Coordinates of C-alpha atoms and ligand atoms in Angstrom, one line a residue:
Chain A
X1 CA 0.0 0.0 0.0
X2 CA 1.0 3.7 -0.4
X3 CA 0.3 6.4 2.1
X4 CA 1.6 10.0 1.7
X5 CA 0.6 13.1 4.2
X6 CA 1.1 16.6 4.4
X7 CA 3.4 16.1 1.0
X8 CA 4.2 19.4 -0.1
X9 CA 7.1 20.0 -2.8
X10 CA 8.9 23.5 -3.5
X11 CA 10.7 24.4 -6.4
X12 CA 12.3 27.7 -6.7
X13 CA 9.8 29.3 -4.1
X14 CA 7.0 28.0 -6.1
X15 CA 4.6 25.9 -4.0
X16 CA 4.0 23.0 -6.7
X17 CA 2.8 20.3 -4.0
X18 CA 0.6 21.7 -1.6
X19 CA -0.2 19.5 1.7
X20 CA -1.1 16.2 -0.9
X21 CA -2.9 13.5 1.2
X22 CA -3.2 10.4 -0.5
X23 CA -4.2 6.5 0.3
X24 CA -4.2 3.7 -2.0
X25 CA -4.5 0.7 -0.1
X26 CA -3.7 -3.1 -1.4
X27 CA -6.2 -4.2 -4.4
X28 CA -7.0 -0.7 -5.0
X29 CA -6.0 1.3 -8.4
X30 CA -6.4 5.0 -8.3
X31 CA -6.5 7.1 -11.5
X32 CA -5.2 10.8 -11.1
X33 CA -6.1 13.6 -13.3
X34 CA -5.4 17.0 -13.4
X35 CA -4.9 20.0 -15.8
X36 CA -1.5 20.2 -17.3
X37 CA 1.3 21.5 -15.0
X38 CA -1.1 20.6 -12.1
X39 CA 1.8 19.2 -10.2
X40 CA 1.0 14.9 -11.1
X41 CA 4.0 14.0 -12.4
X42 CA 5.9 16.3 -10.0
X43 CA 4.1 14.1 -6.9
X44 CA 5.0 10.7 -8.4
X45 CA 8.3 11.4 -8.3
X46 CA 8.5 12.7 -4.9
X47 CA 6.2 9.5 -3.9
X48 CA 9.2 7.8 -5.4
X49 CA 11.5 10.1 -3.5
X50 CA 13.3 10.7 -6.8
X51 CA 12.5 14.6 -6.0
X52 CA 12.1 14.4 -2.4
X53 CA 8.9 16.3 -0.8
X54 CA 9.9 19.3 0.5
X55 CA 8.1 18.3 3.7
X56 CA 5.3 15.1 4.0
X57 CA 5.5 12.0 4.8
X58 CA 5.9 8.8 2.3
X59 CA 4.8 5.4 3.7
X60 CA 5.5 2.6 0.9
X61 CA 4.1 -1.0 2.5
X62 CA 5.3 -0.9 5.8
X63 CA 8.4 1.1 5.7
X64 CA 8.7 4.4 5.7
X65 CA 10.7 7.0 3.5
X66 CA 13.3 7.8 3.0
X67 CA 14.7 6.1 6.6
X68 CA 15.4 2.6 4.7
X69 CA 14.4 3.6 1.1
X70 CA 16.4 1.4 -0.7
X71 CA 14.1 -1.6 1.1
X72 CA 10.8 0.4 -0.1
X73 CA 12.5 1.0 -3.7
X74 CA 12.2 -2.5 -4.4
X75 CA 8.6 -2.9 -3.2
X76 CA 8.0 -0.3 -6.1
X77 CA 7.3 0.0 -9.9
X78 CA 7.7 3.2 -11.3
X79 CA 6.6 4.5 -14.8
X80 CA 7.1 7.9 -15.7
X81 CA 7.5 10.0 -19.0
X82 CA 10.7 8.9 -20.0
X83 CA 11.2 4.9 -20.7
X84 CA 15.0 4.8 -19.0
X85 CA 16.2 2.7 -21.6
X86 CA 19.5 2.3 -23.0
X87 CA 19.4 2.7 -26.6
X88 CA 22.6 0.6 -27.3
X89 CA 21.5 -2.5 -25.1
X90 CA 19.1 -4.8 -26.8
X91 CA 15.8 -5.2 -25.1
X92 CA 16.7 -8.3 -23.7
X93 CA 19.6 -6.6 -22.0
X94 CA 17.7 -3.6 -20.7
X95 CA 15.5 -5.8 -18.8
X96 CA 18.2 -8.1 -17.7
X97 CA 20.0 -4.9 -16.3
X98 CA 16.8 -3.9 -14.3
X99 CA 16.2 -7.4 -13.2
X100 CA 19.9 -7.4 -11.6
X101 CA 19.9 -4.3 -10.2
X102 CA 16.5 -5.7 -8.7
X103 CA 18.2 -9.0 -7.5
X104 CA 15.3 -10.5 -8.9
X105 CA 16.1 -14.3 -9.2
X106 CA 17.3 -16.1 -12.1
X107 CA 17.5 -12.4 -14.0
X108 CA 17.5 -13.9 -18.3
X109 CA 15.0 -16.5 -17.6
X110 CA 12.6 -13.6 -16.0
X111 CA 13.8 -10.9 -19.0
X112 CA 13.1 -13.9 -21.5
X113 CA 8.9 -13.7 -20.2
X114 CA 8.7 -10.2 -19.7
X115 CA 10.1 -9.7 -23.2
X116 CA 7.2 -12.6 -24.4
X117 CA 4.3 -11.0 -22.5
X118 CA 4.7 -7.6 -23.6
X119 CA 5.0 -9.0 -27.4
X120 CA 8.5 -8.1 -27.9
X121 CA 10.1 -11.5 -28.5
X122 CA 11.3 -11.3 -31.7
X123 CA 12.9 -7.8 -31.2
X124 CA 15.1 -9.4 -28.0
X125 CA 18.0 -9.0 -29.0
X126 CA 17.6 -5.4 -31.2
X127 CA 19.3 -2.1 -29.9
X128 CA 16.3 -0.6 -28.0
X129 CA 16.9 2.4 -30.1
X130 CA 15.8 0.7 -33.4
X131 CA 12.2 0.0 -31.4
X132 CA 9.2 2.2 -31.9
X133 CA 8.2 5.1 -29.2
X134 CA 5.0 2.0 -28.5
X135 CA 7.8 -0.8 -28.2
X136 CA 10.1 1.4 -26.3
X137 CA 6.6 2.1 -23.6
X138 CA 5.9 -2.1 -24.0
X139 CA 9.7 -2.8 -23.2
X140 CA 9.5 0.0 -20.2
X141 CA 6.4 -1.7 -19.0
X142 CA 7.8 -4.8 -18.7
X143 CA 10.8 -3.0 -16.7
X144 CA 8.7 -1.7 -14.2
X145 CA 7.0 -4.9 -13.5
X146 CA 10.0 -7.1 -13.8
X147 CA 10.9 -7.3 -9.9
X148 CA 6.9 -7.9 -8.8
X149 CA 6.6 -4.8 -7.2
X150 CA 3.8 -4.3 -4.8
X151 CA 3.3 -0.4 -5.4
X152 CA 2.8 0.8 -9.1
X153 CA 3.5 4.6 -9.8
X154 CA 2.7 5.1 -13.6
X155 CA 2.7 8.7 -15.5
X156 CA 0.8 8.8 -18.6
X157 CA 1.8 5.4 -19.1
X158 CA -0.5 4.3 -22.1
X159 CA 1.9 7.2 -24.4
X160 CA 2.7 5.8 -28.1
X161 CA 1.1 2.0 -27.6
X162 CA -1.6 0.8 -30.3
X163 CA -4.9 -0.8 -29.9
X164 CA -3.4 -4.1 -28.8
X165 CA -0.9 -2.6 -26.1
X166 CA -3.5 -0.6 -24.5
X167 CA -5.4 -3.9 -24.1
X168 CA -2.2 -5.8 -22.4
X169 CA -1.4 -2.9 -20.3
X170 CA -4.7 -2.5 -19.0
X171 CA -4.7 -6.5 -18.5
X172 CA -1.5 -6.1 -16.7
X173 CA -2.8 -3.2 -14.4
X174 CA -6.1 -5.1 -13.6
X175 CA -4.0 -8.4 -12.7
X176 CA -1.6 -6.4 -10.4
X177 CA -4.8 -5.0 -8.7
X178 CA -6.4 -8.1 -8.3
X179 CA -3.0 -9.7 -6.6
X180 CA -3.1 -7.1 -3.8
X181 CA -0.9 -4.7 -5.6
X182 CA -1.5 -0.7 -5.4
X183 CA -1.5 1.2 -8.4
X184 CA -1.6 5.3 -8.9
X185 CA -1.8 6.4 -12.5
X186 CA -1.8 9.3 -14.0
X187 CA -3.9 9.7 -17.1
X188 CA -6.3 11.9 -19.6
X189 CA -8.2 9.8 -20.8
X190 CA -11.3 8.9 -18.9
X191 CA -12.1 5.6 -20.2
X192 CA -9.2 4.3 -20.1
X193 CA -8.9 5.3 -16.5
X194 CA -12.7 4.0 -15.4
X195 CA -11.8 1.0 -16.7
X196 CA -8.9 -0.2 -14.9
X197 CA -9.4 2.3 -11.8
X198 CA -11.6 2.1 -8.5
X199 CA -11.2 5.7 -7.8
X200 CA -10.1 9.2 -9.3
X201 CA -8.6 11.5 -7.5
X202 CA -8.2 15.2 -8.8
X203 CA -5.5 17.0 -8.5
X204 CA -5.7 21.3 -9.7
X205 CA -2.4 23.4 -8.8
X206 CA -0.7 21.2 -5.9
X207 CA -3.5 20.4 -4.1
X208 CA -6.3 17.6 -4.0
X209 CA -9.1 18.9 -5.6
X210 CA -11.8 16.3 -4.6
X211 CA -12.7 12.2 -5.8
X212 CA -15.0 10.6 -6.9
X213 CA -15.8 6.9 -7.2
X214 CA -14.9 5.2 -10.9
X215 CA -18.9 4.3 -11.1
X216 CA -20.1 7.8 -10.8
X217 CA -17.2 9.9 -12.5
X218 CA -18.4 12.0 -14.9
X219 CA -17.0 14.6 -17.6
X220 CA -19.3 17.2 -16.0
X221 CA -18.0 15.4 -12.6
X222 CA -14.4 16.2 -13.1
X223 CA -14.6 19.6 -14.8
X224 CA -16.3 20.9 -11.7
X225 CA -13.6 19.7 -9.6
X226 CA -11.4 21.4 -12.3
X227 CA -13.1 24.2 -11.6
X228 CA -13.6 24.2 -8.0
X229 CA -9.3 23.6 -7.3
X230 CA -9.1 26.7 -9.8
X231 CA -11.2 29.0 -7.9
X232 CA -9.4 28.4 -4.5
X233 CA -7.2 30.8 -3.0
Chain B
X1 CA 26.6 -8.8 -1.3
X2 CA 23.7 -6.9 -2.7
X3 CA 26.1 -4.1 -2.9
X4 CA 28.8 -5.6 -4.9
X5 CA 26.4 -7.4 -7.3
X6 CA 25.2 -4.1 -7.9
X7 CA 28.4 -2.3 -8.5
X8 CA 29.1 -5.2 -11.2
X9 CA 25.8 -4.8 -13.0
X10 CA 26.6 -1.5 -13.9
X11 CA 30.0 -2.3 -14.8
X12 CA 29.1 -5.0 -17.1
X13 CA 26.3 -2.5 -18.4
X14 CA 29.0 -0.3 -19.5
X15 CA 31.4 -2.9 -20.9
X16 CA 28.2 -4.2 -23.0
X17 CA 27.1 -0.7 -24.3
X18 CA 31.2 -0.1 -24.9
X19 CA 31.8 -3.1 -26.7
X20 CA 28.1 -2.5 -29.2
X21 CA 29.1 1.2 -30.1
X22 CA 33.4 1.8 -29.4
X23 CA 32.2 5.3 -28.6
X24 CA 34.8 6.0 -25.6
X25 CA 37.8 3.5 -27.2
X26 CA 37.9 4.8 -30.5
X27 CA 38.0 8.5 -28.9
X28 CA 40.6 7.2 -26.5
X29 CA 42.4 5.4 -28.5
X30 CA 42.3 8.0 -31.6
X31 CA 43.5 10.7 -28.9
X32 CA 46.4 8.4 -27.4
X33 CA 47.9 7.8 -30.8
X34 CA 47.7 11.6 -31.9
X35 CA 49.9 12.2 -28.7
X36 CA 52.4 10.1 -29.9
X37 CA 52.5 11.5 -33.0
X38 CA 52.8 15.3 -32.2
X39 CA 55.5 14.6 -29.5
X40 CA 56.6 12.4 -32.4
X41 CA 58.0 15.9 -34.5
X42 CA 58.8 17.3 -31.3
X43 CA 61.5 14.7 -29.6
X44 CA 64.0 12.8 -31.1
X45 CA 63.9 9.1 -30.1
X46 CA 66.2 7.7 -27.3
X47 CA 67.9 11.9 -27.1
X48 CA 68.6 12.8 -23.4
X49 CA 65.9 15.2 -23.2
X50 CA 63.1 12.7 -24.5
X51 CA 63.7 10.4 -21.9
X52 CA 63.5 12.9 -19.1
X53 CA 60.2 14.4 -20.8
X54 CA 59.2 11.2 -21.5
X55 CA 56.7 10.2 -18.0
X56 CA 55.0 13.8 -18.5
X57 CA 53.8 13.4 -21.5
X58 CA 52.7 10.0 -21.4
X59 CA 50.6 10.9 -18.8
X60 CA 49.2 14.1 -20.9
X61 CA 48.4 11.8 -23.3
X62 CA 46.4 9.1 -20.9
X63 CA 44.7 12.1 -18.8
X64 CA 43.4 14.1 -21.8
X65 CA 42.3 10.5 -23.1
X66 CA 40.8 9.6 -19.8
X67 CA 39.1 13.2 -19.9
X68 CA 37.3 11.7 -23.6
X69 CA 35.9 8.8 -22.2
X70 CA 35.1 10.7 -18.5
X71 CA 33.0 13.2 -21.0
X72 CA 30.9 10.8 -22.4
X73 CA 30.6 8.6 -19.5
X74 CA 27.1 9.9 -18.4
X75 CA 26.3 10.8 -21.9
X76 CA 23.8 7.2 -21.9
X77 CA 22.2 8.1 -18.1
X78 CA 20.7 11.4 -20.0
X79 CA 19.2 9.8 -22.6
X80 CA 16.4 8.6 -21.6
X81 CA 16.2 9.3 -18.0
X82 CA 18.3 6.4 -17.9
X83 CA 19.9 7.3 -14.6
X84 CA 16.2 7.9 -12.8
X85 CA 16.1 4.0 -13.8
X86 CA 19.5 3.5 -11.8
X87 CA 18.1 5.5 -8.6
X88 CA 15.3 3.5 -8.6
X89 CA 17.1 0.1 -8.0
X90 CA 17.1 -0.9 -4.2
X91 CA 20.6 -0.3 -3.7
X92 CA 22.5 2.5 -1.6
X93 CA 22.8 5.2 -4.7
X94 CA 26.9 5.3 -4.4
X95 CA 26.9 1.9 -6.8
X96 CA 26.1 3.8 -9.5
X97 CA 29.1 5.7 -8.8
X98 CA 31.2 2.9 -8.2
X99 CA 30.2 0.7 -10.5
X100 CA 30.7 3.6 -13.6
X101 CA 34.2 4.6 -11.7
X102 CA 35.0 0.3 -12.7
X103 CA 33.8 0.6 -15.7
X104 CA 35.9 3.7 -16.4
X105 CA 39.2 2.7 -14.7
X106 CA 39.1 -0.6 -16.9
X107 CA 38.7 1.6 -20.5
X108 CA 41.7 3.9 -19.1
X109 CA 43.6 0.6 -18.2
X110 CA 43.3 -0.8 -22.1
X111 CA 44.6 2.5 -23.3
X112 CA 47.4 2.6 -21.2
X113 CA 48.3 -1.0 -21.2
X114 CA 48.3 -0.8 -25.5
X115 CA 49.7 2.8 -25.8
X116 CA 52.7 2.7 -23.3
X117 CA 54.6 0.0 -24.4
X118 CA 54.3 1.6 -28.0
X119 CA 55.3 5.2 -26.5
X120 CA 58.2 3.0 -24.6
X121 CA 59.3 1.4 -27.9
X122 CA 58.7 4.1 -30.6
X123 CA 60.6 7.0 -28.3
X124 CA 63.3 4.8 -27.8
X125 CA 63.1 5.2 -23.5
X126 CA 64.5 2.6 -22.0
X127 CA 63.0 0.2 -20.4
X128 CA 61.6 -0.1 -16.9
X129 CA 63.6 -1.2 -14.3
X130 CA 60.9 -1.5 -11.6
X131 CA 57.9 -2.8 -13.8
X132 CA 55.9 -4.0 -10.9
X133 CA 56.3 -0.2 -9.2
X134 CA 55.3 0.8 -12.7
X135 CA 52.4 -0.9 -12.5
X136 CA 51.5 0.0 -9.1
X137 CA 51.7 4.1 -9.9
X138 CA 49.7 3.6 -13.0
X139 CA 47.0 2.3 -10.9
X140 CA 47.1 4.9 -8.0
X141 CA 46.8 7.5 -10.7
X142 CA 44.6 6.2 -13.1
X143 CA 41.9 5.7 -10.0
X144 CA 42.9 8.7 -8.7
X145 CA 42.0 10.6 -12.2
X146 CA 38.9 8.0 -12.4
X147 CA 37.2 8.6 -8.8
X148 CA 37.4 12.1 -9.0
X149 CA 36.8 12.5 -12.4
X150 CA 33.6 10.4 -12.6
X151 CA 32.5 12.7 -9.8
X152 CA 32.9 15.5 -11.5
X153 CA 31.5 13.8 -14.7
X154 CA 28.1 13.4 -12.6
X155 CA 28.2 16.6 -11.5
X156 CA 28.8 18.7 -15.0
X157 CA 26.1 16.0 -16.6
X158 CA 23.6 18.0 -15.1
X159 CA 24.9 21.2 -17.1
X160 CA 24.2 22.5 -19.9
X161 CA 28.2 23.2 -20.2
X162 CA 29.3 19.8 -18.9
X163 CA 32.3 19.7 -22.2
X164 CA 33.5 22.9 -20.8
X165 CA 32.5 22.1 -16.9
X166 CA 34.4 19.0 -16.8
X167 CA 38.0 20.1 -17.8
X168 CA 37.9 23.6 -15.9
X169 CA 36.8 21.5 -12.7
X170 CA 38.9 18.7 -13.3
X171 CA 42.4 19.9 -13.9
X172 CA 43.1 22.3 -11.3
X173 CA 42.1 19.2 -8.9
X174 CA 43.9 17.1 -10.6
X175 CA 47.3 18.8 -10.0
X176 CA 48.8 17.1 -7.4
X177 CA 48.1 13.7 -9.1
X178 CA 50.1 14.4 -11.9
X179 CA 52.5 15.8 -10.2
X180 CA 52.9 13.0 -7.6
X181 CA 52.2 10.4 -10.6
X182 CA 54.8 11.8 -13.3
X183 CA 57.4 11.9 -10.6
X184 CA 56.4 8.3 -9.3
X185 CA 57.0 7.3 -13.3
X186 CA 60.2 8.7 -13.5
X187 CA 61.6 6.6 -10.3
X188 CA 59.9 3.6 -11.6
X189 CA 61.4 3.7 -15.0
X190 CA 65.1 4.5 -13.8
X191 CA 65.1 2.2 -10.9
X192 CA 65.9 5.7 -8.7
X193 CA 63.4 5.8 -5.9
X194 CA 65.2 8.3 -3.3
X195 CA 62.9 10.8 -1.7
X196 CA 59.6 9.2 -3.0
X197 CA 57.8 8.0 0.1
X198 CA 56.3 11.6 0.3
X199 CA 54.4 11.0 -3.5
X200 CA 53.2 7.2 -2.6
X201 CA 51.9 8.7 0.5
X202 CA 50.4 11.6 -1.6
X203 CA 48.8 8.9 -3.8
X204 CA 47.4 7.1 -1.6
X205 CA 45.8 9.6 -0.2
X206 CA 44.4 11.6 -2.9
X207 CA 42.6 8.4 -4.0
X208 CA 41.0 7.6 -0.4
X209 CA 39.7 11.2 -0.4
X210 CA 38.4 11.1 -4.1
X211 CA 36.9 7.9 -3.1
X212 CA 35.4 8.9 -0.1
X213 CA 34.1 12.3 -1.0
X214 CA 31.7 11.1 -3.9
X215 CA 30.4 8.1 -1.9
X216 CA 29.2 10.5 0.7
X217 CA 27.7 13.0 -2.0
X218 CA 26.8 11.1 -4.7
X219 CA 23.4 10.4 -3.7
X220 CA 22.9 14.1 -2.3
X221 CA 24.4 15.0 -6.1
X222 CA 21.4 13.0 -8.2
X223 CA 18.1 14.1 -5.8
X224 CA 16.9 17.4 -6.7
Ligands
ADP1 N1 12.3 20.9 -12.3 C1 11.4 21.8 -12.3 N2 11.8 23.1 -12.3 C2 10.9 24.1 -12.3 N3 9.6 23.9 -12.3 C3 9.1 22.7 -12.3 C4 10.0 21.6 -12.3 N4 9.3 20.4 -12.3 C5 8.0 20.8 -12.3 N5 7.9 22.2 -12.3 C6 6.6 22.9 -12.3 O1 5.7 22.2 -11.5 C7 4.4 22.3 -12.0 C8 3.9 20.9 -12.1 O2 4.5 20.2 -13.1 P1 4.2 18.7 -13.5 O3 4.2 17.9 -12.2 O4 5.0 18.2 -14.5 O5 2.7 18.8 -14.0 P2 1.7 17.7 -14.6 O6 2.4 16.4 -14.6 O7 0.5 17.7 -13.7 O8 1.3 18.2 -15.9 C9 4.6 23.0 -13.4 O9 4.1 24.3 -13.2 C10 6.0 23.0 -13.7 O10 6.4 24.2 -14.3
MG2 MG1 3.0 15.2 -16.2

């Protein structure tokens, strides 16, 4: 599970995070939204204390950040805008390199099945830079699953995939959610979002907005809340 | 345990990216050979004066190649975010650092171990008496130049200047070691090792502090 209070992130005197609560308890997957530059991708990172919160307090499962963070850095999965690829290691190699630094067991043999479930097979041993911007997000989603993470922090992460890679990562999000896991995701599109989240939560300059269940969100729904977090002090 | 295996990963990362694209050897190499061949019009072969030159500017020619590869050493982590991927791994942060200083040391190693013997034979120096001192000062210095330089490396990668950042930070700091490591040459190629216990010492402990410094920083150097 993730639990973050009081998270509240300055950059150059700008108040970008502002007090963010936020919950996502095991089996649960939570959809963020947000207008652009509403801070989203600026809280996943400092939820994975790669840009540590100015003030706030991270709780990934049971330990807490950033006392014994490399422990909780295993326990998580994090997908943000850029894919972290090398471009002159094959794919195979970029998720054997992941899977090491992971310790995950037996590191080929579990890079040989990511590489098959995301559909990238036959492009295994292909310089990551000859892949597509969707095989480079298939071969980046397989990274961040490839050490069975418990948490899942994902930004935007349906960018460049087709038809049949939205399928399998939606597949994949529902099956992590259904093992216990946790997942936060940030995304646009609402469908998308309803259909592998539980819960949106909104966030408008910094702060938490408001949320609403994934049965009853509504355009008209999350414009208000756009609205309301705009019209705040 | 976790640590080391860690440090390696990256390592062998780097020796797998090195040995796909020869970006860092061929500019190391290229630069090594060039060396040779503009002290090449300058000093005559086996002449009094080339010998007594001769430790300073092999060591011109391995630092300035060492600088190359140091350049481009992060030049991978940017693309891509690839070094947020590296933080991410549930290590202590200083294995990136360590593991990119072994990867580093080993590419300076290859251009020394293939360019000195040529400098040795083509200038016409004679040849070591104390190879196994030899040795032993090329390490000191070469991880000397490597742990601070890969530091600094990090550090200007974050620039928008790092090709300038790097040699204006770099050299100054690297001062003593050339100083201690040319001298330290010299004994070890003439056999004439009087009044050198002051420069091991000075090695020694340039490299603990260079090695020190960024372990404690590094992670404070990739958070922002
Ligand atoms: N490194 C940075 N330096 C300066 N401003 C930043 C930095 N990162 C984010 N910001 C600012 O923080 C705000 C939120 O950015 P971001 O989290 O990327 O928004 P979102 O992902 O919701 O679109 C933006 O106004 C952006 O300008
Ligand atoms: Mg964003």
């Amino acid at each position: 599970m993730l639990h973050a209070t009081g998270v509240t992130k300055r950059i150059g005197g700008r108040v970008v995070l502002d007090r963010v609560d936020l919950d996502v308890v095991p089996g649960e997957a939570v959809a963020l939204m947000g207008p652009n530059g509403a801070g989203k991708s600026t809280l996943l990172r400092a939820l994975a204390w790669l840009s540590p919160p100015s003030s706030g307090q991270v709780t990934v499962g049971e330990t807490r950040l950033p006392a014994a963070s490399p422990g909780a850095r295993s326990q998580m999965g994090v997908l943000l805008h850029h894919t972290f690829l090398y471009e002159s290691l094959t794919g195979l190699e970029n998720l054997v390199l992941h899977a090491r630094l992971h310790g995950v067991a037996d590191p080929k043999r579990a890079a040989g099945q990511w590489l098959e479930r995301v559909g990238l097979t036959l492009f295994a041993h292909e310089p990551s830079r000859t892949y597509s911007r969707g095989m480079q997000q298939r071969l980046a989603i397989a990274r961040t699953l490839i050490h069975r993470p418990k948490v899942l922090l994902l930004d935007e992460p349906y960018t460049g995939l087709d038809l049949d890679g939205e399928e399998l990562l939606s597949g994949l999000i529902r099956q992590f959610r259904d093992g216990g896991g946790s997942v936060l995701m940030v995304t646009h599109d609402l469908e998308t979002g309803a259909a592998v989240s539980d819960r949106f939560i909104v966030l408008v300059r910094g702060r938490v907005s408001g949320e609403m269940a994934a049965g009853a969100v509504s355009r008209a729904g999350l414009e208000e809340l756009y609205r309301q977090g705009r019209a705040k002090p | 345990m976790k640590y080391l295996a860690g440090l390696l990963t990256i390592t062998w990362k780097d020796i797998t990216a090195e040995f796909r694209t020869k970006e860092m050897s061929t500019s190391m190499g290229i630069f090594a050979l060039l060396v040779m061949v503009v002290f090449g019009f300058a000093l005559r072969p086996g002449a009094e004066e080339t010998v007594a030159v001769f430790p300073g500017f092999a060591w011109i020619g391995f630092f300035f190649a060492g600088l190359l590869g140091l350049s481009r050493s992060f030049v991978s982590e940017k693309m891509n975010g690839a070094m947020t991927g590296l933080m991410l791994a549930p290590v202590d942060r200083s294995v990136i650092y360590f593991g990119k200083v072994a990867g580093n040391l080993l590419f300076m190693f290859v251009v020394e171990a293939v360019s000195f013997p040529l400098y040795i034979v083509l200038f016409d120096v004679p040849a070591p008496q104390r190879p196994g001192s030899l040795a032993l000062v090329a390490f000191l210095g070469t991880l000397g130049f490597v742990a601070v330089g890969t530091f600094l490396a990090a550090l200007a990668a974050n620039t928008r200047t790092s090709e300038l950042l790097l040699p204006i930070l770099l050299f100054p700091l690297a001062v003593p070691l050339v100083i201690a490591v040319v001298s330290m040459t010299r004994a070890a190629l003439t056999g004439d090792f009087t009044d050198t216990a002051s420069w091991w010492r000075m090695l020694v402990v340039y490299d603990a502090v260079f090695l020190v410094v960024p372990w404690l920083l590094f992670e404070y150097l990739l958070e922002s």
